[in-house]
Amino acid sequence: MSKNNNHRNNFDISLNLNVRGFPISATLWINELSNKLLKEGKKVYKFGLGQSPFPVPQVVVDSLKLNAYQKDYLPVKGLEALRTAVAEFHSRRTGVKRSSDDVLIGPGSKELMFLLQFVYYGDIIIPTPSWVSYAPQAKFIGRNIDWLHTKESNKWKLTPDELEKIFKKDPDKPRLVILNYPSNPTGITYSEKELKEITAIARKYRVILLSDEIYGELHFEGEHISIARFYPEGTIISSGLSKWCGAGGWRLGTFTFPPSLRWLLDTMATVASETYTSTSAPIQYAAITAFRGNISIERYLVNSRRILKALGLYIYKKLSKADILTPKPEGGFYLFINFRKHAAKLKKRGITNSNELAEKLLQDTGVALLPGTHFGRPPEELTLRLAYVDFDGAKALAAIETLPAYKLPDDKFLKNYCFNIIEATDLICNWID
Ligand code: GLU
């Protein structure tokens, strides 16, 4: 063996074996691939990465400008004023009473989730389909994953019975259950009744719920309910600026704990202090404005929801007519679509799994979506996640101001301001035909 090879092997051995062989996250990969194809002059419809199409509200941008000079390292748990604003935001929005001491600020909720899994020793229960990064994070750390396969006939929702089946096997085992609604990737949310039923089982087995409510403000009717209202002692609410405030690239996430789990917050802060130190100072100051809210932010939210609802329903109707199955969306900006009714036809074209389906769709139509495999679904299931975000949200928000408040944008509006979405939906339907 040559010296060079020896060197390479030494480096290889020093890698964490849990991480070795993992590719970069699917959401970032599809975005980079789409941008590369666009640069090469190809027509691409960017339905891959779930990035908010809307601009950051102007008052929040102004606040960031005013705070660009903030240069100090901030407290590891976050600015006191921001932690207070986040606690009050949850109290105001969902009636969950929390104080600044219960809040942890981080550089994106994704990083906070990683820290939580790092410090908490329990098994992790991940429903499928669910967001692409929960499982890789658990695998990096070496946590045991219990997959909970939900059913399409139940709109891919978690049910208390299915949860209990897992808990019963070893009732005393410490567990962390991930709940995410409005859901990425399905656009579905839970009713008060369903949340109460999940609460009953969670309480019985004393599990910790990580309730990822980052899309809560994008509930189409503005009626998001946090499960922390019913299960306050065991719920950690995850939120941030990325989705409702259009600021994914700012990287600011929040975790809000019950007082009884303060030990977890403190332990996560210890790891944070030895890794990223603290979250960007100017961003934290600007986030205070966002979480305190005001009338212009409310208006921005109401209009964002109207546009997303009209778009979600438009695509849902078109795809359903073409026998591409998906539950009727209730919030956020995703649809989880299933081509199973076209399986025989696709097989004749050489497509037998979701990876091939996504690949062929991109090649033939330029529509970039993510295969269901990245969301924990079996490869032979012909599912894809569609993120309906490829439009200029600033233009759409300006235009909707001229519509009466009781009216949803009609097809003409959508064609004018969300043209890529309408065109790509037609392309998908024609392609399968
Ligand atoms: N949450 C977004 C998505 O699912 C993108 C951000 C990310 O994955 O880090 O597409």
Tab-separated table of C-alpha atoms and ligand atoms in Angstrom:
chain	number	residue	atom	x	y	z
A	1	MET	CA	0.000	0.000	0.000
A	2	SER	CA	1.416	3.412	-0.900
A	3	LYS	CA	2.120	6.104	1.658
A	4	ASN	CA	-0.684	8.218	0.215
A	5	ASN	CA	-3.190	5.466	0.654
A	6	ASN	CA	-2.074	5.023	4.231
A	7	HIS	CA	-2.727	8.692	4.837
A	8	ARG	CA	-6.173	8.466	3.323
A	9	ASN	CA	-6.997	5.499	5.509
A	10	ASN	CA	-5.856	7.339	8.608
A	11	PHE	CA	-8.182	10.170	7.799
A	12	ASP	CA	-11.028	7.778	7.064
A	13	ILE	CA	-10.641	6.054	10.409
A	14	SER	CA	-10.919	9.374	12.209
A	15	LEU	CA	-14.393	9.939	10.762
A	16	ASN	CA	-17.422	9.262	12.938
A	17	LEU	CA	-18.650	5.916	11.613
A	18	ASN	CA	-22.255	6.945	12.165
A	19	VAL	CA	-21.895	9.843	9.754
A	20	ARG	CA	-19.695	8.158	7.183
A	21	GLY	CA	-21.462	7.494	3.895
A	22	PHE	CA	-24.299	9.950	4.443
A	23	PRO	CA	-24.915	12.377	1.573
A	24	ILE	CA	-25.850	16.020	2.207
A	25	SER	CA	-29.433	16.619	3.248
A	26	ALA	CA	-31.956	15.958	0.463
A	27	THR	CA	-33.588	19.408	0.748
A	28	LEU	CA	-30.275	21.192	0.217
A	29	TRP	CA	-29.164	18.736	-2.469
A	30	ILE	CA	-32.295	19.263	-4.614
A	31	ASN	CA	-31.956	23.031	-4.259
A	32	GLU	CA	-28.334	23.003	-5.357
A	33	LEU	CA	-29.127	20.655	-8.247
A	34	SER	CA	-32.036	22.884	-9.371
A	35	ASN	CA	-29.842	25.994	-9.249
A	36	LYS	CA	-27.119	24.236	-11.233
A	37	LEU	CA	-29.603	23.224	-13.948
A	38	LEU	CA	-31.015	26.749	-14.053
A	39	LYS	CA	-27.500	28.135	-14.466
A	40	GLU	CA	-26.978	25.789	-17.396
A	41	GLY	CA	-29.994	27.410	-19.046
A	42	LYS	CA	-32.525	24.614	-18.361
A	43	LYS	CA	-36.083	25.354	-17.338
A	44	VAL	CA	-36.584	24.145	-13.779
A	45	TYR	CA	-39.614	24.402	-11.507
A	46	LYS	CA	-38.255	24.544	-7.989
A	47	PHE	CA	-40.622	22.361	-5.975
A	48	GLY	CA	-37.802	20.727	-4.015
A	49	LEU	CA	-36.574	22.895	-1.129
A	50	GLY	CA	-39.252	24.123	1.265
A	51	GLN	CA	-38.269	27.758	1.418
A	52	SER	CA	-40.857	30.436	2.118
A	53	PRO	CA	-41.644	32.407	-1.061
A	54	PHE	CA	-42.473	35.520	0.975
A	55	PRO	CA	-40.056	38.312	1.893
A	56	VAL	CA	-39.168	39.009	5.524
A	57	PRO	CA	-41.704	41.606	6.796
A	58	GLN	CA	-40.329	45.123	6.311
A	59	VAL	CA	-40.430	46.018	10.033
A	60	VAL	CA	-38.261	43.006	10.789
A	61	VAL	CA	-35.798	43.908	8.012
A	62	ASP	CA	-35.646	47.479	9.377
A	63	SER	CA	-34.944	46.125	12.813
A	64	LEU	CA	-32.073	44.047	11.435
A	65	LYS	CA	-30.618	47.118	9.701
A	66	LEU	CA	-30.775	49.107	12.920
A	67	ASN	CA	-28.994	46.299	14.746
A	68	ALA	CA	-26.280	45.523	12.217
A	69	TYR	CA	-23.753	47.089	14.609
A	70	GLN	CA	-24.484	44.568	17.400
A	71	LYS	CA	-21.232	42.692	17.680
A	72	ASP	CA	-21.025	41.082	21.085
A	73	TYR	CA	-21.290	37.415	21.828
A	74	LEU	CA	-24.697	36.984	23.395
A	75	PRO	CA	-25.774	34.688	26.237
A	76	VAL	CA	-25.751	31.070	25.130
A	77	LYS	CA	-29.488	30.628	25.793
A	78	GLY	CA	-30.343	33.763	23.828
A	79	LEU	CA	-31.133	37.413	24.534
A	80	GLU	CA	-33.404	37.854	27.526
A	81	ALA	CA	-35.717	40.212	25.588
A	82	LEU	CA	-36.024	37.698	22.752
A	83	ARG	CA	-36.719	34.809	25.103
A	84	THR	CA	-39.449	36.890	26.717
A	85	ALA	CA	-40.892	37.785	23.293
A	86	VAL	CA	-40.958	34.097	22.293
A	87	ALA	CA	-42.620	33.036	25.573
A	88	GLU	CA	-45.247	35.753	25.128
A	89	PHE	CA	-45.744	34.786	21.485
A	90	HIS	CA	-46.673	31.240	22.521
A	91	SER	CA	-48.917	32.488	25.345
A	92	ARG	CA	-50.693	34.865	22.960
A	93	ARG	CA	-50.995	32.463	20.046
A	94	THR	CA	-51.774	29.190	21.726
A	95	GLY	CA	-52.547	29.967	25.339
A	96	VAL	CA	-49.449	28.119	26.590
A	97	LYS	CA	-48.094	30.076	29.557
A	98	ARG	CA	-44.311	30.121	29.524
A	99	SER	CA	-41.597	32.468	30.807
A	100	SER	CA	-38.281	33.573	29.305
A	101	ASP	CA	-36.524	30.941	31.469
A	102	ASP	CA	-38.290	28.222	29.463
A	103	VAL	CA	-36.959	29.379	26.090
A	104	LEU	CA	-33.782	28.417	24.253
A	105	ILE	CA	-32.696	30.304	21.125
A	106	GLY	CA	-30.515	28.585	18.535
A	107	PRO	CA	-29.155	28.977	14.997
A	108	GLY	CA	-32.211	27.278	13.431
A	109	SER	CA	-34.578	24.785	15.028
A	110	LYS	CA	-32.738	22.066	13.080
A	111	GLU	CA	-29.632	22.599	15.226
A	112	LEU	CA	-31.720	22.620	18.405
A	113	MET	CA	-33.251	19.276	17.393
A	114	PHE	CA	-29.799	17.866	16.923
A	115	LEU	CA	-28.736	19.109	20.369
A	116	LEU	CA	-31.849	17.627	21.944
A	117	GLN	CA	-31.162	14.213	20.468
A	118	PHE	CA	-27.541	14.512	21.455
A	119	VAL	CA	-28.247	15.135	25.132
A	120	TYR	CA	-31.400	13.051	25.564
A	121	TYR	CA	-30.682	9.359	25.873
A	122	GLY	CA	-34.127	7.940	24.953
A	123	ASP	CA	-35.341	6.157	21.831
A	124	ILE	CA	-36.756	8.392	19.178
A	125	ILE	CA	-40.131	7.736	17.572
A	126	ILE	CA	-40.292	9.135	14.058
A	127	PRO	CA	-43.502	8.940	12.038
A	128	THR	CA	-43.318	8.338	8.311
A	129	PRO	CA	-43.714	10.322	6.242
A	130	SER	CA	-41.824	13.044	8.069
A	131	TRP	CA	-39.186	15.674	7.394
A	132	VAL	CA	-35.897	14.535	5.919
A	133	SER	CA	-33.517	15.450	8.762
A	134	TYR	CA	-35.004	13.894	11.914
A	135	ALA	CA	-33.739	10.404	11.151
A	136	PRO	CA	-30.222	11.272	9.906
A	137	GLN	CA	-29.670	13.319	13.072
A	138	ALA	CA	-30.650	10.339	15.244
A	139	LYS	CA	-28.399	8.075	13.199
A	140	PHE	CA	-25.381	10.410	13.474
A	141	ILE	CA	-25.689	10.267	17.240
A	142	GLY	CA	-26.453	6.558	17.325
A	143	ARG	CA	-29.940	6.854	18.819
A	144	ASN	CA	-32.340	3.996	18.376
A	145	ILE	CA	-35.143	4.895	15.971
A	146	ASP	CA	-38.626	3.417	16.158
A	147	TRP	CA	-40.367	4.149	12.869
A	148	LEU	CA	-44.072	4.683	13.032
A	149	HIS	CA	-45.577	4.072	9.606
A	150	THR	CA	-48.742	6.118	9.263
A	151	LYS	CA	-51.506	5.346	6.770
A	152	GLU	CA	-52.473	7.200	3.636
A	153	SER	CA	-56.126	6.368	4.360
A	154	ASN	CA	-55.734	8.340	7.605
A	155	LYS	CA	-54.103	11.285	5.821
A	156	TRP	CA	-50.704	10.111	7.100
A	157	LYS	CA	-51.550	11.133	10.670
A	158	LEU	CA	-50.250	9.627	13.914
A	159	THR	CA	-52.895	7.757	15.851
A	160	PRO	CA	-52.960	7.049	19.583
A	161	ASP	CA	-53.422	3.302	18.953
A	162	GLU	CA	-50.321	3.071	16.802
A	163	LEU	CA	-48.355	5.027	19.375
A	164	GLU	CA	-49.535	2.787	22.180
A	165	LYS	CA	-48.482	-0.310	20.259
A	166	ILE	CA	-44.887	0.940	20.356
A	167	PHE	CA	-44.999	2.189	23.959
A	168	LYS	CA	-46.553	-1.025	25.283
A	169	LYS	CA	-43.574	-3.128	24.169
A	170	ASP	CA	-41.473	-1.534	26.916
A	171	PRO	CA	-43.645	0.888	28.892
A	172	ASP	CA	-40.856	2.392	31.016
A	173	LYS	CA	-38.390	3.130	28.278
A	174	PRO	CA	-37.508	6.845	27.945
A	175	ARG	CA	-38.782	8.092	24.616
A	176	LEU	CA	-38.879	11.203	22.480
A	177	VAL	CA	-41.765	11.387	20.006
A	178	ILE	CA	-41.696	13.750	17.057
A	179	LEU	CA	-44.944	15.387	16.126
A	180	ASN	CA	-45.026	17.955	13.311
A	181	TYR	CA	-48.075	19.905	12.187
A	182	PRO	CA	-49.098	21.516	9.919
A	183	SER	CA	-46.998	18.779	8.478
A	184	ASN	CA	-43.941	18.766	6.336
A	185	PRO	CA	-44.433	16.860	3.975
A	186	THR	CA	-48.250	16.400	3.971
A	187	GLY	CA	-49.777	19.840	4.693
A	188	ILE	CA	-52.136	18.165	7.174
A	189	THR	CA	-52.840	19.292	10.711
A	190	TYR	CA	-54.502	17.806	13.828
A	191	SER	CA	-57.846	18.703	15.368
A	192	GLU	CA	-58.234	19.535	19.045
A	193	LYS	CA	-59.824	16.127	19.597
A	194	GLU	CA	-56.923	14.290	17.944
A	195	LEU	CA	-54.385	16.265	19.956
A	196	LYS	CA	-56.203	15.375	23.174
A	197	GLU	CA	-56.172	11.684	22.224
A	198	ILE	CA	-52.433	11.779	21.556
A	199	THR	CA	-51.990	13.598	24.865
A	200	ALA	CA	-53.729	10.820	26.784
A	201	ILE	CA	-51.271	8.208	25.486
A	202	ALA	CA	-48.228	10.465	25.840
A	203	ARG	CA	-49.167	11.151	29.469
A	204	LYS	CA	-49.828	7.502	30.233
A	205	TYR	CA	-46.304	6.517	29.112
A	206	ARG	CA	-44.654	9.792	30.224
A	207	VAL	CA	-42.955	10.374	26.874
A	208	ILE	CA	-41.421	13.664	25.797
A	209	LEU	CA	-43.101	15.207	22.776
A	210	LEU	CA	-41.047	17.331	20.447
A	211	SER	CA	-43.839	19.287	18.813
A	212	ASP	CA	-42.402	20.821	15.671
A	213	GLU	CA	-44.781	23.724	15.092
A	214	ILE	CA	-42.611	25.729	12.725
A	215	TYR	CA	-45.526	25.890	10.236
A	216	GLY	CA	-48.098	26.743	12.946
A	217	GLU	CA	-48.573	30.327	11.797
A	218	LEU	CA	-49.216	29.052	8.271
A	219	HIS	CA	-52.350	27.130	9.278
A	220	PHE	CA	-54.656	28.287	6.463
A	221	GLU	CA	-57.348	29.524	8.855
A	222	GLY	CA	-54.896	30.941	11.408
A	223	GLU	CA	-56.234	28.411	13.935
A	224	HIS	CA	-53.181	26.437	14.916
A	225	ILE	CA	-53.467	24.745	18.327
A	226	SER	CA	-50.370	23.667	20.238
A	227	ILE	CA	-50.490	20.269	21.891
A	228	ALA	CA	-48.621	21.942	24.771
A	229	ARG	CA	-52.015	23.290	25.821
A	230	PHE	CA	-53.151	19.747	26.666
A	231	TYR	CA	-49.809	18.150	27.538
A	232	PRO	CA	-47.931	21.074	29.080
A	233	GLU	CA	-45.667	18.957	31.295
A	234	GLY	CA	-44.141	16.910	28.458
A	235	THR	CA	-44.160	19.095	25.340
A	236	ILE	CA	-41.264	21.019	23.853
A	237	ILE	CA	-42.517	23.452	21.198
A	238	SER	CA	-40.160	23.976	18.304
A	239	SER	CA	-40.518	27.121	16.214
A	240	GLY	CA	-38.457	29.804	14.499
A	241	LEU	CA	-38.338	32.523	11.874
A	242	SER	CA	-37.792	30.328	8.825
A	243	LYS	CA	-41.315	29.623	7.664
A	244	TRP	CA	-43.853	32.182	8.899
A	245	CYS	CA	-41.372	35.060	8.749
A	246	GLY	CA	-39.764	34.108	5.429
A	247	ALA	CA	-36.308	34.123	7.036
A	248	GLY	CA	-34.922	30.607	6.511
A	249	GLY	CA	-31.476	31.920	5.694
A	250	TRP	CA	-31.314	34.003	8.856
A	251	ARG	CA	-31.090	30.787	10.870
A	252	LEU	CA	-33.005	31.436	14.054
A	253	GLY	CA	-34.912	28.713	15.873
A	254	THR	CA	-36.597	28.501	19.254
A	255	PHE	CA	-37.392	25.696	21.690
A	256	THR	CA	-39.920	26.361	24.453
A	257	PHE	CA	-39.807	23.878	27.342
A	258	PRO	CA	-42.067	23.094	30.257
A	259	PRO	CA	-40.443	24.148	33.566
A	260	SER	CA	-40.185	20.441	34.504
A	261	LEU	CA	-37.756	19.879	31.604
A	262	ARG	CA	-35.439	22.765	32.539
A	263	TRP	CA	-32.650	20.219	33.021
A	264	LEU	CA	-32.844	19.387	29.309
A	265	LEU	CA	-32.691	23.036	28.313
A	266	ASP	CA	-29.685	23.570	30.582
A	267	THR	CA	-27.874	20.528	29.223
A	268	MET	CA	-28.494	21.603	25.643
A	269	ALA	CA	-27.148	25.063	26.520
A	270	THR	CA	-23.950	23.468	27.865
A	271	VAL	CA	-23.376	21.693	24.548
A	272	ALA	CA	-24.280	24.875	22.653
A	273	SER	CA	-21.721	26.832	24.664
A	274	GLU	CA	-19.003	24.401	23.584
A	275	THR	CA	-20.077	24.280	19.942
A	276	TYR	CA	-21.720	27.369	18.384
A	277	THR	CA	-21.395	29.681	21.453
A	278	SER	CA	-24.475	31.787	20.740
A	279	THR	CA	-26.826	32.742	17.906
A	280	SER	CA	-25.998	35.708	15.639
A	281	ALA	CA	-26.508	38.969	17.574
A	282	PRO	CA	-28.148	41.202	14.894
A	283	ILE	CA	-30.549	38.395	13.971
A	284	GLN	CA	-31.604	37.956	17.592
A	285	TYR	CA	-32.343	41.671	17.974
A	286	ALA	CA	-34.409	41.648	14.776
A	287	ALA	CA	-36.238	38.519	15.940
A	288	ILE	CA	-37.544	40.432	18.968
A	289	THR	CA	-39.526	42.612	16.550
A	290	ALA	CA	-40.815	39.530	14.725
A	291	PHE	CA	-41.976	37.670	17.834
A	292	ARG	CA	-43.486	40.765	19.476
A	293	GLY	CA	-45.536	41.206	16.313
A	294	ASN	CA	-47.579	44.179	15.190
A	295	ILE	CA	-50.393	45.031	12.836
A	296	SER	CA	-48.261	44.904	9.683
A	297	ILE	CA	-46.974	41.435	10.614
A	298	GLU	CA	-50.544	40.249	11.229
A	299	ARG	CA	-51.541	41.523	7.818
A	300	TYR	CA	-48.559	39.836	6.214
A	301	LEU	CA	-49.568	36.553	7.857
A	302	VAL	CA	-53.239	36.777	6.895
A	303	ASN	CA	-52.291	37.419	3.278
A	304	SER	CA	-49.572	34.748	3.177
A	305	ARG	CA	-52.154	32.223	4.408
A	306	ARG	CA	-54.722	33.296	1.792
A	307	ILE	CA	-52.245	32.864	-1.052
A	308	LEU	CA	-50.979	29.506	0.222
A	309	LYS	CA	-54.499	28.211	0.804
A	310	ALA	CA	-55.645	29.167	-2.702
A	311	LEU	CA	-52.551	27.594	-4.235
A	312	GLY	CA	-52.704	24.423	-2.141
A	313	LEU	CA	-56.344	23.865	-3.018
A	314	TYR	CA	-55.747	24.626	-6.688
A	315	ILE	CA	-52.987	22.022	-6.998
A	316	TYR	CA	-54.909	19.536	-4.868
A	317	LYS	CA	-57.934	19.763	-7.197
A	318	LYS	CA	-55.893	19.508	-10.382
A	319	LEU	CA	-53.873	16.522	-9.180
A	320	SER	CA	-56.908	14.726	-7.765
A	321	LYS	CA	-58.619	15.043	-11.151
A	322	ALA	CA	-55.582	13.395	-12.720
A	323	ASP	CA	-55.774	10.546	-10.154
A	324	ILE	CA	-52.637	11.701	-8.387
A	325	LEU	CA	-53.619	11.243	-4.764
A	326	THR	CA	-52.951	13.694	-1.964
A	327	PRO	CA	-54.843	14.748	1.169
A	328	LYS	CA	-56.493	18.162	1.031
A	329	PRO	CA	-53.935	20.573	2.528
A	330	GLU	CA	-54.690	22.558	5.690
A	331	GLY	CA	-51.538	24.584	6.219
A	332	GLY	CA	-47.897	25.184	5.269
A	333	PHE	CA	-46.742	24.782	1.678
A	334	TYR	CA	-46.345	21.076	0.969
A	335	LEU	CA	-48.287	18.252	-0.629
A	336	PHE	CA	-47.338	14.602	-0.379
A	337	ILE	CA	-48.519	13.123	-3.667
A	338	ASN	CA	-49.012	9.494	-4.593
A	339	PHE	CA	-48.938	8.077	-8.132
A	340	ARG	CA	-50.057	4.593	-7.107
A	341	LYS	CA	-53.105	4.670	-9.410
A	342	HIS	CA	-50.683	5.043	-12.316
A	343	ALA	CA	-48.336	2.259	-11.208
A	344	ALA	CA	-49.007	-0.027	-14.202
A	345	LYS	CA	-48.494	2.769	-16.710
A	346	LEU	CA	-45.315	3.911	-14.989
A	347	LYS	CA	-43.961	0.384	-14.890
A	348	LYS	CA	-44.233	0.225	-18.673
A	349	ARG	CA	-42.067	3.350	-18.782
A	350	GLY	CA	-39.507	1.632	-16.555
A	351	ILE	CA	-40.485	3.510	-13.370
A	352	THR	CA	-41.000	1.276	-10.355
A	353	ASN	CA	-39.959	3.418	-7.388
A	354	SER	CA	-40.109	6.989	-6.127
A	355	ASN	CA	-36.471	7.784	-6.901
A	356	GLU	CA	-36.961	6.834	-10.556
A	357	LEU	CA	-40.229	8.751	-10.596
A	358	ALA	CA	-38.619	11.967	-9.327
A	359	GLU	CA	-35.672	11.561	-11.667
A	360	LYS	CA	-37.822	10.996	-14.771
A	361	LEU	CA	-40.189	13.837	-13.927
A	362	LEU	CA	-37.254	16.217	-13.623
A	363	GLN	CA	-35.728	15.014	-16.886
A	364	ASP	CA	-38.970	15.147	-18.875
A	365	THR	CA	-40.677	18.224	-17.427
A	366	GLY	CA	-38.115	20.207	-15.402
A	367	VAL	CA	-40.227	19.846	-12.244
A	368	ALA	CA	-37.910	19.202	-9.287
A	369	LEU	CA	-39.518	17.331	-6.380
A	370	LEU	CA	-38.231	15.027	-3.668
A	371	PRO	CA	-38.961	11.273	-3.598
A	372	GLY	CA	-40.900	9.813	-0.674
A	373	THR	CA	-37.856	7.728	0.330
A	374	HIS	CA	-36.308	10.833	1.899
A	375	PHE	CA	-39.358	11.099	4.143
A	376	GLY	CA	-39.006	7.545	5.398
A	377	ARG	CA	-41.341	5.870	2.901
A	378	PRO	CA	-40.560	2.552	1.180
A	379	PRO	CA	-38.924	3.011	-2.254
A	380	GLU	CA	-41.590	1.075	-4.162
A	381	GLU	CA	-44.273	3.490	-2.974
A	382	LEU	CA	-44.732	6.075	-5.715
A	383	THR	CA	-44.805	9.135	-3.447
A	384	LEU	CA	-43.201	12.541	-3.871
A	385	ARG	CA	-43.128	15.733	-1.842
A	386	LEU	CA	-44.175	18.851	-3.681
A	387	ALA	CA	-43.246	22.244	-2.155
A	388	TYR	CA	-45.408	24.906	-3.841
A	389	VAL	CA	-43.056	27.790	-3.271
A	390	ASP	CA	-41.721	28.672	-6.727
A	391	PHE	CA	-43.186	32.161	-7.052
A	392	ASP	CA	-42.382	35.746	-6.141
A	393	GLY	CA	-44.080	36.141	-2.776
A	394	ALA	CA	-43.409	39.902	-2.614
A	395	LYS	CA	-45.352	40.500	-5.838
A	396	ALA	CA	-48.169	38.180	-4.779
A	397	LEU	CA	-48.460	39.929	-1.384
A	398	ALA	CA	-48.624	43.342	-3.025
A	399	ALA	CA	-51.278	42.154	-5.491
A	400	ILE	CA	-53.519	40.534	-2.903
A	401	GLU	CA	-53.933	43.908	-1.185
A	402	THR	CA	-56.345	44.843	-3.986
A	403	LEU	CA	-58.636	41.854	-3.321
A	404	PRO	CA	-61.470	42.169	-0.799
A	405	ALA	CA	-60.462	40.514	2.483
A	406	TYR	CA	-63.191	37.849	2.301
A	407	LYS	CA	-62.048	36.633	-1.126
A	408	LEU	CA	-59.481	33.979	-1.850
A	409	PRO	CA	-57.262	34.620	-4.883
A	410	ASP	CA	-58.902	33.085	-7.969
A	411	ASP	CA	-57.292	31.107	-10.798
A	412	LYS	CA	-56.556	34.280	-12.754
A	413	PHE	CA	-54.667	35.732	-9.784
A	414	LEU	CA	-52.716	32.510	-9.381
A	415	LYS	CA	-51.849	32.439	-13.086
A	416	ASN	CA	-50.619	36.024	-12.901
A	417	TYR	CA	-48.588	35.798	-9.718
A	418	CYS	CA	-47.757	32.115	-9.263
A	419	PHE	CA	-47.320	31.161	-12.881
A	420	ASN	CA	-44.591	28.551	-12.395
A	421	ILE	CA	-46.768	26.631	-9.963
A	422	ILE	CA	-49.734	26.555	-12.323
A	423	GLU	CA	-47.579	25.592	-15.280
A	424	ALA	CA	-45.711	22.872	-13.368
A	425	THR	CA	-48.994	21.395	-12.095
A	426	ASP	CA	-50.217	21.138	-15.696
A	427	LEU	CA	-46.915	19.600	-16.739
A	428	ILE	CA	-47.170	16.898	-14.060
A	429	CYS	CA	-50.773	16.076	-15.047
A	430	ASN	CA	-49.960	15.979	-18.773
A	431	TRP	CA	-46.841	13.922	-18.173
A	432	ILE	CA	-48.749	11.186	-16.382
A	433	ASP	CA	-51.479	11.235	-18.973
B	1	GLU	N1	-37.496	22.564	5.984
B	1	GLU	C1	-37.256	22.790	4.608
B	1	GLU	C2	-37.642	21.576	3.778
B	1	GLU	O1	-38.082	20.583	4.292
B	1	GLU	C3	-35.850	23.219	4.253
B	1	GLU	C4	-34.871	23.475	5.318
B	1	GLU	C5	-34.018	22.302	5.677
B	1	GLU	O2	-34.302	21.173	5.317
B	1	GLU	O3	-33.052	22.563	6.369
B	1	GLU	O4	-37.501	21.609	2.599
